[in-house]
Amino acid sequence: MVPSTILILIVVIVVVSYLFDQLLDYLNLKAQRTDIPEEIASFYDKEKYVQSLAYQKTQARFSFITAGFSFLLSLSMLLLGGFGWLDNLLRPAINNEILLALVFFGVILVISDLVTIPFQWYSTFVIEEKFGFNKTTRKTFISDKLKGYLLGAVVGGGLLSLLIYLIQTIGPHFWIWFGCTAAAFILLVNMFYASLILPLFNKLTPLADGDLKTAIEAYALKVNFPLGNIFVMDGSKRSAKANAFFSGIGKKKKIVLYDTLINNHTTEELVAVLAHEVGHFKKKHIIWSYLISIVQVFFLLFVLSKMVFNPGLSVALGGNQQAIHLSLIAFGILFSPISGITGLLMSLLSRKNEFEADAYAKETFDGVALAHALKKLSVDTLSNLYPHPWYVYFHYSHPPLLQRLRALETDFQFKLLPEKLYDSRKFILAMMVLTITSYFSLRIPPHIFWPATFLSYGFPLLIVANFSLFIYTLVRKSETAFIWLFLFLLGTPCLLQSVQINLYKNTKGTIKVLSYNANLLRKPHVRGEFSPEITNWITSDTSSIKCFQEFNTHSTNQEFNVEDKLTKLGYKSFIFKAYTDLHRKPGMAIFSKYQIVNSGILWQDRRTVNAAIFADLKINGSIIRVYNVHLSSMNLRARPSGIFGKIYYVFQQLKNGSVKRSQQLNFLVEHMKKSPYPYLVCGDFNETPFSYVYASMRSELTNAFEKRGNGFGFTLNQKPYFLRIDHQFFSKGFTLQKYTVDRTIKASDHFPTYGYYLLP
């Protein structure tokens, strides 16, 4: 994709996102009603409710202004090349890429914050103060800003430096290592937030002895909650709004209560609020949220690894060269539609969790006291009692107040679906983890982590399963249908690699390239006996370039002396002979109607015909390189005794084969990167599109089947038949006009593949 197209896509995403958000804000504003709901009428007087409506309108109108300003600023930076301009300004003075990125983002973040400070100031000291919420002093406002800058520089700068360092040193596999770092970091924040970060901004004081502390400790003992310390936070230092939470993942939890919460609620209501928070712990919401967030992080980093090395991202933002920091900005915008979908799913899960936590508080303490606490909190914060359903669906992490009150009164339990397998929460989470993990496994080198191989084998089955579940739940009008659709859509990029429709067939002026595993030119199921059918077909084929895996020739029997026959037809050749007996010379071969100016062997397996060779061909004054590859076979021909012996044997062969092919691929890729010429890669890779080898080749080159193929392109002429393991790839410069698999040639256990290329 060219930089101009990338920029257009980025701008479209920014514009559509802004318009959609404004539409939701507008609908939410228009959904306001002047009548007070019966459920909360005793807590709201008319004057207070009118003040609530005024607060919502003021906030909405101010949001329109701030969002519009931010949108115009972002759009201007994109269209005028502001990000690229800043990179070009800083680059001459800073030679280190990590330092350059730190300064770049530092300048961007500080300037954007300074530009929006008037809006922040107005929101805090005008709007919030007008409605009685603001308690922040000018000194606290400035102090918070400086502390935020310092914390961002230390934590954010450290993580950014590590990310760029891993990108530079490890390459495309950086996402695995940084994902592990991010997982550890998120865990540490959850464990020590109240101990290390919160005290930088607020004062935590142990809750004094008294009725409240006694009631909390009694409840914690009753439900076996691992209570540690109970703190009161000076939330009134900044706002009159209230909250409560606990932190820590270990055996002891720290309870934090805002002083504003304690001042405005009874002991029973405060314990009910705490019971709600304990419900999150008991229902394992925190653990599941952490695990899902880790999956999201790994997914984001994986997608980033496929885009960050594309120089077009940097050029699209106005840069003159590839810059990781520019690519990160472009990626952040391009990824936002996907993050919007995952955020939507997380909001749905969060609202479900809130209902469950409310139900737990009702079951273990007092539903009436919790309802009173929720009503008071809503009145005190002037919350919106009638939010628009669309706004709730896309933005609310907590259910609206009226829904929570009705759930407490009617024993309503929010479920993703009734207790059926396809609606089971555990089953859904298991399928999510399996699907996403298997998707990631396509990018993990088996020689580094061999279990990834077996995860990738299950990916096609998971795609089919997710699609089937989507159709089934859609017909049954199940609420989980969109979850199965999301999981299916995750796999569609790989699925689309396996089926193609191409009507373009103009082969005029092309060079025809054949790639064929000739099965050592043997008769089917007969070892050591040459097949006249294969030898005659090979010599009659009119391709200008022929790449044979498992090639063979007979030096004394002229009928099967394929090398001599093709030489007499004007072909030049480079043949790798794995080993030579009296008359036969099995191995690999490249035959060409054009002059071979150079050739060589990349690697070879001892005593097998598996190898990688290349030949440089001079065509009309230009030189191209042709690779012929045969990666390690599965070799499942042995028949060990016993069911467990057979299982173990197959397991070992699959494992060892994938590890060996991964290592062989590394040799090939490194050699390709050093090629001074455009190149083609033909061969029997013994890997399907759902594999690390295929994904790695595809990331470097264009696959011929995906470009000009038709149907499924299966190349295997033996059980299980429905596999495409023979491939042709090509580098930039070539133009592929047509690609076919000739399934009429059944003399070997593979079908021949043809590519019709226009040369660079």
Short mmCIF file of N, CA and C in Angstrom, two decimals, residues 391-472:
data_model
loop_
_atom_site.label_atom_id
_atom_site.label_comp_id
_atom_site.label_asym_id
_atom_site.label_seq_id
_atom_site.Cartn_x
_atom_site.Cartn_y
_atom_site.Cartn_z
N TYR A 391 -25.45 4.94 23.42
CA TYR A 391 -24.33 5.51 24.17
C TYR A 391 -23.87 4.54 25.27
N VAL A 392 -24.85 3.92 25.92
CA VAL A 392 -24.53 2.92 26.94
C VAL A 392 -23.77 1.76 26.32
N TYR A 393 -24.26 1.30 25.17
CA TYR A 393 -23.68 0.12 24.52
C TYR A 393 -22.22 0.35 24.15
N PHE A 394 -21.89 1.55 23.69
CA PHE A 394 -20.54 1.82 23.22
C PHE A 394 -19.62 2.41 24.28
N HIS A 395 -20.16 3.03 25.32
CA HIS A 395 -19.30 3.78 26.23
C HIS A 395 -19.37 3.37 27.70
N TYR A 396 -20.47 2.78 28.14
CA TYR A 396 -20.63 2.52 29.57
C TYR A 396 -19.91 1.23 30.00
N SER A 397 -19.07 1.36 31.01
CA SER A 397 -18.46 0.17 31.60
C SER A 397 -19.31 -0.35 32.76
N HIS A 398 -20.22 0.51 33.28
CA HIS A 398 -21.15 0.12 34.34
C HIS A 398 -22.58 0.26 33.79
N PRO A 399 -23.49 -0.61 34.20
CA PRO A 399 -24.88 -0.46 33.76
C PRO A 399 -25.46 0.85 34.29
N PRO A 400 -26.41 1.46 33.58
CA PRO A 400 -27.09 2.66 34.12
C PRO A 400 -27.77 2.35 35.44
N LEU A 401 -27.95 3.38 36.23
CA LEU A 401 -28.49 3.22 37.58
C LEU A 401 -29.81 2.46 37.60
N LEU A 402 -30.76 2.85 36.74
CA LEU A 402 -32.09 2.24 36.79
C LEU A 402 -32.03 0.74 36.49
N GLN A 403 -31.15 0.33 35.60
CA GLN A 403 -31.00 -1.10 35.32
C GLN A 403 -30.46 -1.84 36.54
N ARG A 404 -29.53 -1.25 37.23
CA ARG A 404 -28.95 -1.90 38.41
C ARG A 404 -30.00 -2.01 39.53
N LEU A 405 -30.81 -0.96 39.70
CA LEU A 405 -31.83 -1.01 40.74
C LEU A 405 -32.88 -2.07 40.45
N ARG A 406 -33.30 -2.17 39.18
CA ARG A 406 -34.30 -3.18 38.81
C ARG A 406 -33.73 -4.58 38.97
N ALA A 407 -32.45 -4.75 38.67
CA ALA A 407 -31.82 -6.06 38.83
C ALA A 407 -31.77 -6.47 40.30
N LEU A 408 -31.51 -5.49 41.19
CA LEU A 408 -31.48 -5.78 42.62
C LEU A 408 -32.86 -6.14 43.15
N GLU A 409 -33.90 -5.58 42.56
CA GLU A 409 -35.26 -5.82 43.03
C GLU A 409 -35.84 -7.13 42.50
N THR A 410 -35.39 -7.57 41.32
CA THR A 410 -36.04 -8.71 40.66
C THR A 410 -35.17 -9.96 40.59
N ASP A 411 -34.02 -9.95 41.24
CA ASP A 411 -33.09 -11.08 41.17
C ASP A 411 -32.62 -11.35 39.75
N PHE A 412 -32.60 -10.29 38.94
CA PHE A 412 -32.12 -10.42 37.56
C PHE A 412 -30.62 -10.71 37.56
N GLN A 413 -30.22 -11.65 36.69
CA GLN A 413 -28.81 -11.97 36.52
C GLN A 413 -28.44 -11.81 35.06
N PHE A 414 -27.53 -10.89 34.83
CA PHE A 414 -27.07 -10.67 33.45
C PHE A 414 -26.17 -11.83 33.03
N LYS A 415 -26.49 -12.44 31.90
CA LYS A 415 -25.69 -13.54 31.38
C LYS A 415 -25.40 -13.30 29.91
N LEU A 416 -24.25 -13.77 29.50
CA LEU A 416 -23.96 -13.71 28.07
C LEU A 416 -24.96 -14.57 27.31
N LEU A 417 -25.43 -15.65 27.93
CA LEU A 417 -26.52 -16.47 27.41
C LEU A 417 -26.88 -17.53 28.45
N PRO A 418 -27.98 -18.25 28.25
CA PRO A 418 -28.32 -19.32 29.18
C PRO A 418 -27.21 -20.35 29.28
N GLU A 419 -27.29 -21.21 30.24
CA GLU A 419 -26.22 -22.17 30.50
C GLU A 419 -26.23 -23.30 29.48
N LYS A 420 -25.80 -23.01 28.29
CA LYS A 420 -25.60 -24.01 27.24
C LYS A 420 -24.15 -23.91 26.82
N LEU A 421 -23.66 -24.95 26.19
CA LEU A 421 -22.24 -24.99 25.87
C LEU A 421 -21.81 -23.79 25.05
N TYR A 422 -22.55 -23.50 23.97
CA TYR A 422 -22.14 -22.40 23.09
C TYR A 422 -22.35 -21.04 23.74
N ASP A 423 -23.06 -21.01 24.88
CA ASP A 423 -23.27 -19.77 25.60
C ASP A 423 -22.51 -19.74 26.93
N SER A 424 -21.87 -20.83 27.26
CA SER A 424 -21.16 -20.91 28.53
C SER A 424 -20.00 -19.93 28.55
N ARG A 425 -19.89 -19.21 29.65
CA ARG A 425 -18.82 -18.23 29.79
C ARG A 425 -17.44 -18.88 29.68
N LYS A 426 -17.29 -20.02 30.35
CA LYS A 426 -16.00 -20.70 30.32
C LYS A 426 -15.67 -21.19 28.92
N PHE A 427 -16.70 -21.71 28.23
CA PHE A 427 -16.48 -22.20 26.87
C PHE A 427 -16.09 -21.05 25.94
N ILE A 428 -16.78 -19.92 26.07
CA ILE A 428 -16.48 -18.76 25.23
C ILE A 428 -15.06 -18.27 25.48
N LEU A 429 -14.70 -18.15 26.75
CA LEU A 429 -13.35 -17.68 27.07
C LEU A 429 -12.30 -18.68 26.58
N ALA A 430 -12.60 -19.96 26.71
CA ALA A 430 -11.65 -20.97 26.24
C ALA A 430 -11.47 -20.87 24.73
N MET A 431 -12.56 -20.67 24.00
CA MET A 431 -12.47 -20.55 22.54
C MET A 431 -11.74 -19.27 22.14
N MET A 432 -11.97 -18.20 22.90
CA MET A 432 -11.26 -16.95 22.62
C MET A 432 -9.76 -17.14 22.80
N VAL A 433 -9.39 -17.76 23.92
CA VAL A 433 -7.96 -17.98 24.19
C VAL A 433 -7.35 -18.89 23.14
N LEU A 434 -8.05 -19.97 22.79
CA LEU A 434 -7.53 -20.91 21.79
C LEU A 434 -7.37 -20.25 20.43
N THR A 435 -8.40 -19.50 20.02
CA THR A 435 -8.35 -18.87 18.69
C THR A 435 -7.24 -17.85 18.60
N ILE A 436 -7.17 -16.97 19.58
CA ILE A 436 -6.15 -15.92 19.54
C ILE A 436 -4.76 -16.50 19.70
N THR A 437 -4.63 -17.48 20.60
CA THR A 437 -3.32 -18.11 20.80
C THR A 437 -2.85 -18.83 19.54
N SER A 438 -3.76 -19.55 18.90
CA SER A 438 -3.38 -20.27 17.68
C SER A 438 -3.05 -19.29 16.56
N TYR A 439 -3.73 -18.16 16.55
CA TYR A 439 -3.41 -17.12 15.56
C TYR A 439 -2.00 -16.58 15.79
N PHE A 440 -1.67 -16.30 17.03
CA PHE A 440 -0.32 -15.83 17.36
C PHE A 440 0.73 -16.89 17.03
N SER A 441 0.35 -18.17 17.19
CA SER A 441 1.33 -19.24 17.00
C SER A 441 1.90 -19.27 15.59
N LEU A 442 1.18 -18.71 14.62
CA LEU A 442 1.68 -18.68 13.25
C LEU A 442 2.91 -17.80 13.11
N ARG A 443 3.19 -17.00 14.12
CA ARG A 443 4.34 -16.11 14.07
C ARG A 443 5.45 -16.50 15.04
N ILE A 444 5.30 -17.63 15.67
CA ILE A 444 6.32 -18.07 16.63
C ILE A 444 7.18 -19.14 15.99
N PRO A 445 8.49 -18.94 15.88
CA PRO A 445 9.37 -19.93 15.25
C PRO A 445 9.36 -21.25 16.04
N PRO A 446 9.02 -22.36 15.39
CA PRO A 446 9.03 -23.65 16.09
C PRO A 446 10.38 -24.02 16.68
N HIS A 447 11.49 -23.59 16.06
CA HIS A 447 12.78 -23.95 16.63
C HIS A 447 13.07 -23.18 17.92
N ILE A 448 12.26 -22.15 18.20
CA ILE A 448 12.38 -21.42 19.46
C ILE A 448 11.35 -21.93 20.47
N PHE A 449 10.14 -22.21 19.98
CA PHE A 449 9.07 -22.69 20.87
C PHE A 449 8.23 -23.69 20.07
N TRP A 450 8.60 -24.96 20.13
CA TRP A 450 7.98 -25.96 19.26
C TRP A 450 6.48 -26.19 19.52
N PRO A 451 5.93 -26.01 20.75
CA PRO A 451 4.49 -26.23 20.93
C PRO A 451 3.62 -25.35 20.03
N ALA A 452 4.19 -24.22 19.55
CA ALA A 452 3.41 -23.34 18.66
C ALA A 452 2.96 -24.08 17.41
N THR A 453 3.74 -25.08 16.99
CA THR A 453 3.38 -25.86 15.81
C THR A 453 2.01 -26.51 15.97
N PHE A 454 1.77 -27.13 17.10
CA PHE A 454 0.53 -27.86 17.32
C PHE A 454 -0.65 -26.90 17.51
N LEU A 455 -0.37 -25.72 18.03
CA LEU A 455 -1.43 -24.71 18.12
C LEU A 455 -1.85 -24.25 16.73
N SER A 456 -0.88 -24.08 15.84
CA SER A 456 -1.20 -23.62 14.48
C SER A 456 -1.98 -24.68 13.71
N TYR A 457 -1.73 -25.97 13.99
CA TYR A 457 -2.47 -27.02 13.31
C TYR A 457 -3.97 -26.91 13.58
N GLY A 458 -4.33 -26.42 14.76
CA GLY A 458 -5.75 -26.33 15.11
C GLY A 458 -6.44 -25.09 14.60
N PHE A 459 -5.69 -24.18 14.00
CA PHE A 459 -6.29 -22.90 13.60
C PHE A 459 -7.40 -23.06 12.56
N PRO A 460 -7.22 -23.86 11.48
CA PRO A 460 -8.32 -24.02 10.51
C PRO A 460 -9.58 -24.59 11.16
N LEU A 461 -9.40 -25.55 12.07
CA LEU A 461 -10.55 -26.15 12.75
C LEU A 461 -11.28 -25.11 13.59
N LEU A 462 -10.52 -24.22 14.24
CA LEU A 462 -11.14 -23.18 15.06
C LEU A 462 -11.92 -22.18 14.21
N ILE A 463 -11.41 -21.87 13.03
CA ILE A 463 -12.13 -20.98 12.12
C ILE A 463 -13.48 -21.58 11.75
N VAL A 464 -13.47 -22.86 11.38
CA VAL A 464 -14.71 -23.54 11.01
C VAL A 464 -15.65 -23.60 12.21
N ALA A 465 -15.11 -23.91 13.38
CA ALA A 465 -15.94 -24.00 14.59
C ALA A 465 -16.58 -22.66 14.93
N ASN A 466 -15.79 -21.60 14.87
CA ASN A 466 -16.33 -20.27 15.19
C ASN A 466 -17.40 -19.84 14.20
N PHE A 467 -17.19 -20.14 12.93
CA PHE A 467 -18.21 -19.78 11.93
C PHE A 467 -19.49 -20.58 12.15
N SER A 468 -19.34 -21.87 12.44
CA SER A 468 -20.51 -22.71 12.70
C SER A 468 -21.28 -22.23 13.91
N LEU A 469 -20.56 -21.86 14.96
CA LEU A 469 -21.21 -21.35 16.16
C LEU A 469 -21.89 -20.01 15.90
N PHE A 470 -21.29 -19.20 15.06
CA PHE A 470 -21.92 -17.92 14.70
C PHE A 470 -23.25 -18.15 13.99
N ILE A 471 -23.26 -19.03 12.99
CA ILE A 471 -24.49 -19.31 12.25
C ILE A 471 -25.55 -19.89 13.19
N TYR A 472 -25.13 -20.83 14.02
CA TYR A 472 -26.07 -21.50 14.92
C TYR A 472 -26.69 -20.52 15.91
#
